[in-house]
Amino acid sequence: MLEGFAASMSSLIDTTENPRVLKLKDAPIKNKVGVVTGGGSGHKPAFIGYIGKNLCDAVAVGEIFSSPPAQMFYDAFKAADAGSGVACLYGNYAGDNMNVAMAIEMAKDDGIVVKTVVANDDVPSAPKDRRENRRGVAGEVLMWKVGGARAAMGGSLDEVINAAQKAIDNTRSVGIGLSPCTIPEVGHPNFQIEAGKMEVGIGHHGEPGMEVADLEPARKMAQRMIDIIIPDLPFVEKDDVVVLISGLGSTPPSELFIFFNDVKRILDEKKISVFKSYIGNYFTSLEMCGITLTMMKVDDELKKCIAYPCESWGLTQF
Amino acid sequence: MDDSFTNTNGVSIIFKMIKDIQDNKQYLSDIDGQIGDGDHGINMNKGFTLCEEKLKEAPVNLSEGLKILSNILMMKIGGSMGPLYGLFFKAMAKESEGKEVINADVFQTMLVAIPVELSKVSKATPGDKTLMDCLIPAVAAYQEAIATGESFKSALMKMKNAAVAGRDSTKDMISKVGRSSRLGERSIGVIDAGSASCCIIFCAIADAIFELLN
């Protein structure tokens, strides 16, 4: 899989000595903070699809749904560091936290300065007063977009980290699953969603959500999901937001636009204006059917970062 | 000699762990599948089998073998189990290094070092439904037996029993750490996969040492 990806993206992406670490061809880029991420596989375009110009410089690729080991994160740090430091922007999972922490210790011995932002945008995964326990989900894409842009604009390591942290602090996500997914090596799904039902608040690995409800039309799902994330930040009248809607793997992309139309209508009613929308398969879970809704409240700095051009397999804008 | 074994002969402990993990690959994945993503057996088997291949290249003693196992788990196996078991065996390797003879006291220092090392990356404590529920009581039972003057063998037996009881105790717990913690009360009724693999490891260690002491 990785070889095929690297071959098809050879004008932009290079392999490294570690077969499980890919990097931007130009990386490490002189005088630029290196942006690194990594995580378990099965989430295409995440994570390797966001290696690109003004996005991530290097990515560590784990097994399906399993954090890459420390060595891979460390090798990714080395591939991205040009001496200006590395911003490691990743999602809040026990394995990733441990492996990144160990990789940072290894990098210290080489004099590579690594700082982190840990995405925790998934609202249903823990109550608001335990936000530090929440998972990182599709909001990570916006965190990479902002962090990558801020680094490309010449930001220092602290500026990149602060921008990426601000991005994730202003981002909230929720997912709904309609059918399960199967880790190929396991061979059968390890959770079930009954026909006619949906798992509200499902995680990116099929983690159960807040409730199992009867299947609903898109407009009701949109209302339900907005009702979960809007009060949590909260998003209020006159806010400018970025909306990211991602299919979970087997949702027909056309349905994502039906869903966005309903989201947009509700936001219009609330006088929340959509600064930019990303609709597509941005962060999937193997062949799961379902959808995630992510909203980020943006100020001038975040708007500038979001509007900045970028080029990668998962996200390209001019 | 029924109260110690040599570091050289002690490498049999590693082969016993490898075999028991391989034999329990499906079992570990099945338990993990009930509240996790069902790949625990696959990942553990991968790490221990890679170690087996490495050990075939050149003979090593117990300390060297533990170091190899630790490095493979930390460098090649990701997830949470790679770093946790990597540090687990690193601690044992470090405390046995340079000791030609492993007796009850040396083994105790090897055991006690494990939770200290793990606390560097994990905040989990007993009751969280993790491998700590097997590890902490197993180490404590061994220490207590030695403190009250019991033999090496007897202390190992206590350690083994405590590991099994610790593993089983996770069944009624609500998961508080790791991916299954998102399940809340839905995690009750299933034993934790990490505590199950930890129990397999403690039993393998005890059984291999019994052989060495006989």
CSV table of N, CA, C and O in Angstrom, one decimal, chain A residues 166 240 298-306:
chain,number,residue,atom,x,y,z
A,166,LYS,N,-4.5,26.6,19.0
A,166,LYS,CA,-5.7,27.5,18.9
A,166,LYS,C,-6.7,26.8,18.0
A,166,LYS,O,-7.9,26.8,18.2
A,240,ASP,N,-17.7,33.1,12.7
A,240,ASP,CA,-17.3,32.5,11.4
A,240,ASP,C,-16.7,31.2,11.6
A,240,ASP,O,-15.9,31.0,12.6
A,298,VAL,N,-13.3,30.5,13.6
A,298,VAL,CA,-12.0,31.1,13.1
A,298,VAL,C,-11.9,32.6,13.4
A,298,VAL,O,-12.9,33.3,13.3
A,299,ASP,N,-10.7,33.0,13.8
A,299,ASP,CA,-10.4,34.4,13.9
A,299,ASP,C,-9.5,34.8,12.7
A,299,ASP,O,-9.3,34.0,11.8
A,300,ASP,N,-9.0,36.0,12.7
A,300,ASP,CA,-8.2,36.4,11.5
A,300,ASP,C,-7.0,35.5,11.3
A,300,ASP,O,-6.7,35.2,10.1
A,301,GLU,N,-6.3,35.1,12.3
A,301,GLU,CA,-5.1,34.3,12.1
A,301,GLU,C,-5.5,32.9,11.5
A,301,GLU,O,-4.9,32.4,10.6
A,302,LEU,N,-6.5,32.3,12.1
A,302,LEU,CA,-6.9,31.0,11.6
A,302,LEU,C,-7.5,31.1,10.2
A,302,LEU,O,-7.2,30.2,9.4
A,303,LYS,N,-8.2,32.2,9.9
A,303,LYS,CA,-8.7,32.4,8.5
A,303,LYS,C,-7.5,32.4,7.5
A,303,LYS,O,-7.6,31.8,6.5
A,304,LYS,N,-6.5,33.2,7.9
A,304,LYS,CA,-5.3,33.3,7.0
A,304,LYS,C,-4.7,32.0,6.8
A,304,LYS,O,-4.3,31.6,5.7
A,305,CYS,N,-4.6,31.2,7.8
A,305,CYS,CA,-4.0,29.8,7.7
A,305,CYS,C,-4.9,28.9,6.9
A,305,CYS,O,-4.3,28.1,6.1
A,306,ILE,N,-6.2,29.0,7.1
A,306,ILE,CA,-7.1,28.1,6.3
A,306,ILE,C,-7.0,28.5,4.8
A,306,ILE,O,-7.1,27.7,3.9
